[in-house]
Short mmCIF file of C-alpha atoms in Angstrom, two decimals:
data_model
loop_
_atom_site.label_atom_id
_atom_site.label_comp_id
_atom_site.label_asym_id
_atom_site.label_seq_id
_atom_site.Cartn_x
_atom_site.Cartn_y
_atom_site.Cartn_z
CA MET A 1 -38.57 -11.26 51.03
CA LYS A 2 -39.66 -13.78 48.40
CA ASN A 3 -40.45 -17.37 49.33
CA LEU A 4 -37.27 -19.35 49.67
CA THR A 5 -36.63 -22.67 48.02
CA ASP A 6 -35.41 -25.60 50.10
CA ALA A 7 -31.88 -25.11 48.79
CA GLU A 8 -31.90 -21.39 49.66
CA GLN A 9 -33.23 -22.10 53.14
CA LYS A 10 -30.53 -24.71 53.67
CA PHE A 11 -27.93 -22.20 52.51
CA LEU A 12 -29.11 -19.58 55.00
CA ASN A 13 -29.23 -22.10 57.84
CA HIS A 14 -25.88 -23.70 57.05
CA ASP A 15 -23.36 -23.73 59.91
CA TRP A 16 -20.36 -22.13 58.21
CA VAL A 17 -18.39 -21.76 61.44
CA ASN A 18 -18.19 -25.52 62.03
CA ASP A 19 -17.96 -26.61 58.39
CA LYS A 20 -14.36 -27.85 58.14
CA LYS A 21 -14.58 -28.49 54.39
CA TRP A 22 -15.66 -24.89 53.83
CA LYS A 23 -12.75 -23.64 55.92
CA LEU A 24 -10.36 -25.78 53.90
CA TYR A 25 -11.92 -24.50 50.68
CA LEU A 26 -11.61 -20.90 51.92
CA SER A 27 -7.96 -21.36 52.88
CA ASN A 28 -7.13 -22.59 49.36
CA LEU A 29 -8.52 -19.49 47.67
CA TYR A 30 -5.88 -17.10 46.41
CA PRO A 31 -6.13 -14.22 46.70
CA SER A 32 -8.34 -14.45 49.75
CA PRO A 33 -11.86 -13.13 49.04
CA SER A 34 -12.81 -9.76 50.44
CA MET A 35 -15.77 -9.04 52.68
CA HIS A 36 -17.77 -7.90 49.68
CA ASN A 37 -17.51 -11.05 47.56
CA ILE A 38 -17.31 -13.82 50.17
CA GLU A 39 -20.95 -14.80 49.55
CA LYS A 40 -20.21 -15.59 45.91
CA TYR A 41 -17.68 -18.23 46.98
CA LYS A 42 -20.08 -19.54 49.60
CA LYS A 43 -22.73 -20.11 46.95
CA LYS A 44 -20.28 -21.88 44.65
CA TYR A 45 -19.08 -24.10 47.47
CA PHE A 46 -22.63 -24.84 48.64
CA GLN A 47 -23.84 -25.67 45.14
CA LYS A 48 -20.90 -27.98 44.45
CA ASN A 49 -20.67 -29.78 47.80
CA ILE A 50 -24.07 -29.62 49.49
CA ASP A 51 -27.05 -28.83 47.26
CA GLN A 52 -26.83 -28.54 43.48
CA ASN A 53 -30.27 -26.93 43.33
CA LEU A 54 -29.01 -23.64 44.73
CA ASP A 55 -29.04 -20.82 42.22
CA ILE A 56 -25.77 -18.93 42.67
CA ASN A 57 -27.36 -15.79 41.22
CA THR A 58 -29.84 -15.57 44.09
CA ASN A 59 -29.60 -12.43 46.21
CA PHE A 60 -30.50 -12.64 49.88
CA GLU A 61 -31.80 -9.71 51.86
CA ASN A 62 -29.74 -10.68 54.87
CA LYS A 63 -26.53 -10.69 52.90
CA GLU A 64 -24.95 -8.01 55.06
CA ASN A 65 -25.76 -9.88 58.25
CA GLU A 66 -24.05 -13.01 56.96
CA GLN A 67 -20.96 -11.08 55.99
CA LYS A 68 -20.79 -9.45 59.38
CA GLN A 69 -21.05 -12.82 61.07
CA ASP A 70 -18.27 -14.38 59.00
CA PHE A 71 -15.96 -11.42 59.39
CA SER A 72 -16.76 -10.56 63.00
CA ASN A 73 -13.00 -10.78 63.67
CA PHE A 74 -12.64 -7.41 61.99
CA TYR A 75 -15.06 -5.46 64.11
CA SER A 76 -15.75 -7.47 67.24
CA ASN A 77 -15.80 -5.30 70.34
CA ASN A 78 -14.98 -2.21 68.29
CA ASN A 79 -18.40 -0.72 67.62
CA ASN A 80 -18.83 1.23 70.84
CA PHE A 81 -15.78 3.48 70.76
CA TYR A 82 -17.82 6.63 70.71
CA ASN A 83 -19.83 5.71 73.79
CA TYR A 84 -17.06 7.00 76.01
CA ASN A 85 -14.14 9.39 75.96
CA VAL A 86 -12.11 8.91 72.80
CA LYS A 87 -8.89 9.53 74.74
CA ILE A 88 -8.67 5.89 75.85
CA PRO A 89 -8.58 4.33 72.35
CA MET A 90 -6.40 7.19 71.13
CA ILE A 91 -3.78 6.60 73.83
CA THR A 92 -4.02 2.86 73.21
CA LEU A 93 -3.52 3.40 69.48
CA PHE A 94 -0.42 5.53 69.95
CA TYR A 95 1.03 3.10 72.47
CA CYS A 96 0.39 0.08 70.22
CA THR A 97 1.88 1.92 67.24
CA PHE A 98 5.00 2.67 69.28
CA ILE A 99 5.28 -1.02 70.26
CA LEU A 100 4.90 -2.11 66.63
CA CYS A 101 7.62 0.25 65.43
CA THR A 102 9.94 -0.78 68.26
CA SER A 103 9.24 -4.44 67.47
CA VAL A 104 10.46 -4.02 63.91
CA PHE A 105 13.74 -2.64 65.26
CA TYR A 106 13.92 -5.51 67.77
CA PHE A 107 13.33 -8.09 65.02
CA ILE A 108 16.18 -6.60 63.01
CA LEU A 109 18.48 -6.92 66.03
CA LEU A 110 17.44 -10.55 66.44
CA SER A 111 17.99 -11.28 62.75
CA LEU A 112 21.47 -9.75 62.85
CA ASN A 113 22.17 -11.49 66.17
CA LEU A 114 23.37 -8.27 67.78
CA SER A 115 23.90 -8.58 71.51
CA PHE A 116 21.87 -5.43 72.20
CA TYR A 117 18.67 -7.45 71.75
CA LYS A 118 19.33 -9.11 75.13
CA LYS A 119 18.86 -5.77 76.86
CA MET A 120 15.62 -5.14 74.98
CA GLY A 121 14.10 -8.60 75.50
CA THR A 122 12.42 -8.07 78.86
CA PRO A 123 11.15 -4.52 78.09
CA MET A 124 9.66 -5.79 74.81
CA SER A 125 7.91 -8.68 76.54
CA LEU A 126 6.55 -6.34 79.19
CA SER A 127 5.44 -3.88 76.51
CA TYR A 128 3.33 -6.51 74.74
CA PHE A 129 1.88 -7.62 78.06
CA LEU A 130 0.84 -4.03 78.86
CA ALA A 131 -0.43 -3.48 75.31
CA PHE A 132 -2.94 -6.31 75.56
CA LEU A 133 -3.80 -5.30 79.08
CA SER A 134 -4.70 -1.86 77.71
CA LEU A 135 -6.78 -3.46 74.93
CA LEU A 136 -8.67 -5.49 77.53
CA PHE A 137 -9.21 -2.35 79.59
CA MET A 138 -10.56 -0.61 76.51
CA ASP A 139 -13.01 -3.46 75.95
CA TYR A 140 -14.02 -3.23 79.59
CA LYS A 141 -14.83 0.46 79.14
CA THR A 142 -17.04 -0.33 76.15
CA GLN A 143 -18.85 -3.21 77.87
CA LYS A 144 -19.40 -1.88 81.37
CA ARG A 145 -23.08 -2.77 81.39
CA ASN A 146 -22.54 -6.31 80.12
CA PHE A 147 -19.18 -6.83 81.76
CA SER A 148 -18.08 -10.39 82.42
CA LEU A 149 -14.54 -11.21 83.48
CA VAL A 150 -14.78 -14.71 82.02
CA GLN A 151 -16.07 -13.42 78.70
CA LEU A 152 -13.42 -10.71 78.60
CA PHE A 153 -10.49 -13.08 79.10
CA SER A 154 -11.94 -15.70 76.75
CA SER A 155 -12.10 -13.14 73.95
CA GLU A 156 -9.40 -12.91 71.29
CA LYS A 157 -7.57 -10.18 73.19
CA GLY A 158 -7.73 -12.29 76.35
CA GLN A 159 -6.23 -15.23 74.49
CA TYR A 160 -3.29 -13.17 73.29
CA PHE A 161 -2.93 -11.63 76.72
CA SER A 162 -2.20 -15.13 78.04
CA TYR A 163 0.03 -15.75 75.01
CA SER A 164 2.12 -12.70 75.92
CA LEU A 165 3.35 -14.55 79.02
CA ILE A 166 5.45 -16.81 76.79
CA LEU A 167 7.44 -13.79 75.63
CA PHE A 168 8.97 -13.47 79.10
CA PHE A 169 10.57 -16.91 78.67
CA MET A 170 11.39 -16.95 74.94
CA LYS A 171 12.71 -13.52 74.01
CA ASP A 172 15.04 -14.48 71.18
CA ALA A 173 12.64 -16.09 68.70
CA VAL A 174 10.95 -13.90 66.08
CA LEU A 175 8.55 -16.73 65.28
CA ILE A 176 7.13 -16.56 68.81
CA PHE A 177 6.65 -12.79 68.57
CA LEU A 178 4.94 -12.77 65.17
CA PRO A 179 1.39 -13.92 66.14
CA ILE A 180 1.12 -11.32 68.88
CA PHE A 181 2.74 -8.72 66.62
CA PHE A 182 0.17 -9.38 63.88
CA THR A 183 -2.66 -9.29 66.41
CA LEU A 184 -1.49 -5.95 67.73
CA LEU A 185 -1.18 -4.68 64.16
CA ILE A 186 -4.74 -5.76 63.33
CA ASN A 187 -6.17 -4.21 66.49
CA SER A 188 -4.29 -0.96 65.89
CA TYR A 189 -5.65 -0.90 62.36
CA LEU A 190 -9.22 -1.44 63.61
CA ILE A 191 -8.89 1.23 66.29
CA TYR A 192 -7.56 3.71 63.75
CA LYS A 193 -10.48 3.01 61.41
CA GLN A 194 -12.90 3.70 64.25
CA ILE A 195 -11.38 6.91 65.64
CA ARG A 196 -9.85 8.30 62.46
CA LEU A 197 -12.18 11.29 62.34
CA SER A 198 -11.29 12.18 65.93
CA LEU A 199 -7.59 12.42 65.15
CA SER A 200 -5.89 15.61 64.05
CA LEU A 201 -5.94 16.54 60.38
CA VAL A 202 -2.17 16.19 60.26
CA ILE A 203 -2.51 12.47 60.98
CA GLN A 204 -5.57 11.99 58.80
CA ARG A 205 -3.88 13.54 55.77
CA ASN A 206 -0.44 12.08 56.35
CA TYR A 207 0.71 10.33 53.19
CA TYR A 208 2.55 7.49 54.92
CA VAL A 209 -0.25 6.78 57.38
CA ASN A 210 -2.79 6.59 54.56
CA LYS A 211 -0.43 4.42 52.54
CA VAL A 212 -0.09 1.91 55.40
CA VAL A 213 -3.84 1.88 56.07
CA SER A 214 -4.57 1.41 52.37
CA TYR A 215 -2.14 -1.50 52.25
CA LEU A 216 -3.75 -3.09 55.31
CA ASP A 217 -7.19 -2.70 53.72
CA LYS A 218 -6.02 -5.01 50.95
CA THR A 219 -3.96 -7.47 52.97
CA VAL A 220 -5.66 -7.80 56.36
CA LEU A 221 -7.24 -11.14 55.36
CA ASN A 222 -3.82 -12.47 54.42
CA ILE A 223 -2.46 -11.29 57.77
CA TYR A 224 -5.16 -13.30 59.54
CA MET A 225 -4.20 -16.36 57.50
CA MET A 226 -0.48 -15.84 58.06
CA ARG A 227 -1.00 -15.46 61.79
CA ALA A 228 -3.01 -18.68 61.94
CA ASN A 229 -0.32 -20.65 60.11
CA ILE A 230 2.44 -19.33 62.36
CA GLU A 231 0.42 -20.21 65.47
CA ILE A 232 0.19 -23.81 64.26
CA TYR A 233 3.90 -24.03 63.38
CA ASN A 234 4.85 -22.49 66.72
CA LEU A 235 3.56 -25.54 68.56
CA LEU A 236 6.09 -27.71 66.74
CA PHE A 237 8.73 -25.01 67.18
CA ILE A 238 8.28 -24.93 70.96
CA ILE A 239 8.44 -28.74 71.15
CA ILE A 240 11.73 -28.68 69.22
CA CYS A 241 13.03 -25.89 71.49
CA LEU A 242 12.06 -28.00 74.48
CA PHE A 243 14.32 -30.83 73.32
CA LEU A 244 17.09 -28.34 72.54
CA LYS A 245 16.67 -26.87 76.04
CA ARG A 246 15.79 -23.45 74.64
CA ALA A 247 12.31 -23.63 76.14
CA SER A 248 10.88 -25.00 79.36
CA LEU A 249 7.93 -27.26 80.02
CA LEU A 250 6.05 -24.23 81.34
CA ASN A 251 6.30 -22.59 77.90
CA LEU A 252 4.73 -25.65 76.31
CA ILE A 253 1.93 -25.74 78.90
CA ILE A 254 1.12 -22.05 78.37
CA TYR A 255 1.14 -22.46 74.61
CA LEU A 256 -1.03 -25.58 74.71
CA HIS A 257 -3.53 -23.62 76.80
CA PHE A 258 -3.50 -20.85 74.20
CA PHE A 259 -3.76 -23.39 71.37
CA LYS A 260 -6.77 -24.99 73.01
CA LEU A 261 -8.46 -21.60 73.36
CA LYS A 262 -7.87 -20.92 69.67
CA TYR A 263 -9.22 -24.33 68.71
CA SER A 264 -12.41 -23.76 70.69
CA SER A 265 -12.86 -20.25 69.30
CA SER A 266 -14.76 -19.30 66.15
CA ASP A 267 -11.61 -18.17 64.33
CA SER A 268 -12.33 -19.59 60.88
CA TYR A 269 -8.82 -18.79 59.64
CA PHE A 270 -7.21 -20.84 62.39
CA HIS A 271 -9.53 -23.79 61.76
CA ALA A 272 -9.00 -23.57 58.00
CA CYS A 273 -5.20 -23.53 58.35
CA TYR A 274 -5.32 -26.31 60.93
CA ALA A 275 -7.34 -28.53 58.58
CA LYS A 276 -5.24 -27.59 55.55
CA ASN A 277 -1.92 -28.38 57.23
CA GLY A 278 -3.28 -31.71 58.45
CA GLU A 279 -4.32 -32.63 54.92
CA MET A 280 -0.93 -31.60 53.53
CA ILE A 281 0.89 -33.83 56.00
CA ARG A 282 -1.42 -36.74 55.22
CA GLN A 283 -0.82 -36.31 51.49
CA CYS A 284 2.94 -36.37 52.03
CA LEU A 285 2.76 -39.44 54.26
CA SER A 286 0.46 -41.18 51.76
CA HIS A 287 3.21 -41.19 49.14
CA PRO A 288 4.20 -44.74 48.08
CA ILE A 289 7.81 -44.15 49.12
CA VAL A 290 6.83 -43.36 52.73
CA PRO A 291 6.13 -46.40 54.95
CA LYS A 292 2.47 -46.71 55.93
CA ALA A 293 3.47 -46.88 59.58
CA PHE A 294 4.24 -43.15 59.53
CA LEU A 295 0.75 -42.31 58.31
CA ASN A 296 -0.81 -44.58 60.94
CA ILE A 297 1.26 -42.94 63.67
CA PHE A 298 0.30 -39.48 62.48
CA ASN A 299 -3.40 -40.38 62.35
CA LYS A 300 -3.31 -41.75 65.89
CA VAL A 301 -1.40 -38.76 67.26
CA SER A 302 -3.73 -36.30 65.53
CA HIS A 303 -6.76 -38.23 66.79
CA TYR A 304 -5.64 -38.05 70.42
CA PHE A 305 -4.51 -34.45 70.04
CA ASN A 306 -7.89 -33.42 68.60
CA ASN A 307 -9.62 -35.19 71.46
CA TYR A 308 -7.47 -33.23 73.90
CA LEU A 309 -8.27 -29.94 72.17
CA SER A 310 -12.01 -30.61 72.08
CA TYR A 311 -12.19 -31.98 75.64
CA ARG A 312 -14.44 -30.02 77.99
CA ARG A 313 -14.82 -30.47 81.72
CA ARG A 314 -18.36 -31.11 82.86
#
C-alpha cells in the first residue's frame, strides 16, 4: 500500500462507531447508502467536518474491512452456518417464517379490533419468545468453542430475547410488536441468504420467495432505521400507557433495561436515530413561540437520562 498522508491516516483511524455527528449525518441521507457506496459518504463527511485535506478520490486497500465493520449487523454471528448440520438453521428459518406470516394476520386482527386477537395474544408472545430462544441456540451451536453465556445474552438476539418478555404483558399494541417483528424478519433474511443453496430447488426458484428477498436486498437498511425509530418512540408509548393503566411498572423496567442495552451497543442506526430525534425536539422547542423553560426542562431531562443510560457499575 502507498504511503498514507496524515489526512488518510486520520480517516482510517477515525472512530465511526462513536462519532455522533456521523451517525446524525448518516440518518439524514435518503435513500440510505448501500454497503457498496458507504465509503464515499464517509469521505465526504470526513473532508467537510474533520480534515479538508482528504482526497475523496483516494482508494484504500482495506475498504472491504471497513465496510464489514460498519455493517456487521448484517452478518454478525452468521458466518459459521456450514460448520454444523444445516438442519438447525433450516428449521429455525421455517419456524421464523411461520411466525412472521402469523404476525401479519395478528396485526390485521388488532387493526380491525376483532375480539379473536385476545385468544391469539399469549400464543403469539410465546412464539416470539421461542423464536429468539431458537436463534440464541443456533448461535450457541456456531460458537461452541468460544461460548460465553454473558456474550450470548448481550448480543443483539439476546437483547431482543429480553424484549420479548414485554409481549406477555402488552399483547394488544402493534407498536410494541414491530421492533421484534423487524428483527425476526432481518434474521430470517440473513439465514436464508446463508443456507439458500442447501434448500430445495422449489424454494430457490420460487417467484414469490425471490421477489421478497430481492425487495429486502434493497430495503434492509431502511428496516434497520425504521426499527430504531420505533424503539425510541416505544419508550414514550409505554410511559403514556403506564399513565393510562394499560401497562405496568414492570413493563417500563424491562423496556428501560432493553433501551440501556441498545444504547450501550454498537448499533449505529439506533444511535443515529436517537441523536436525530433529540435534535428535532430541540429545534421545535427553540422556536420563538415556545417558552424557553420547555427547552431547559428538556435539556435537563435528556442530560440525566443520558447519564442513566451511560452509567456503568464498577
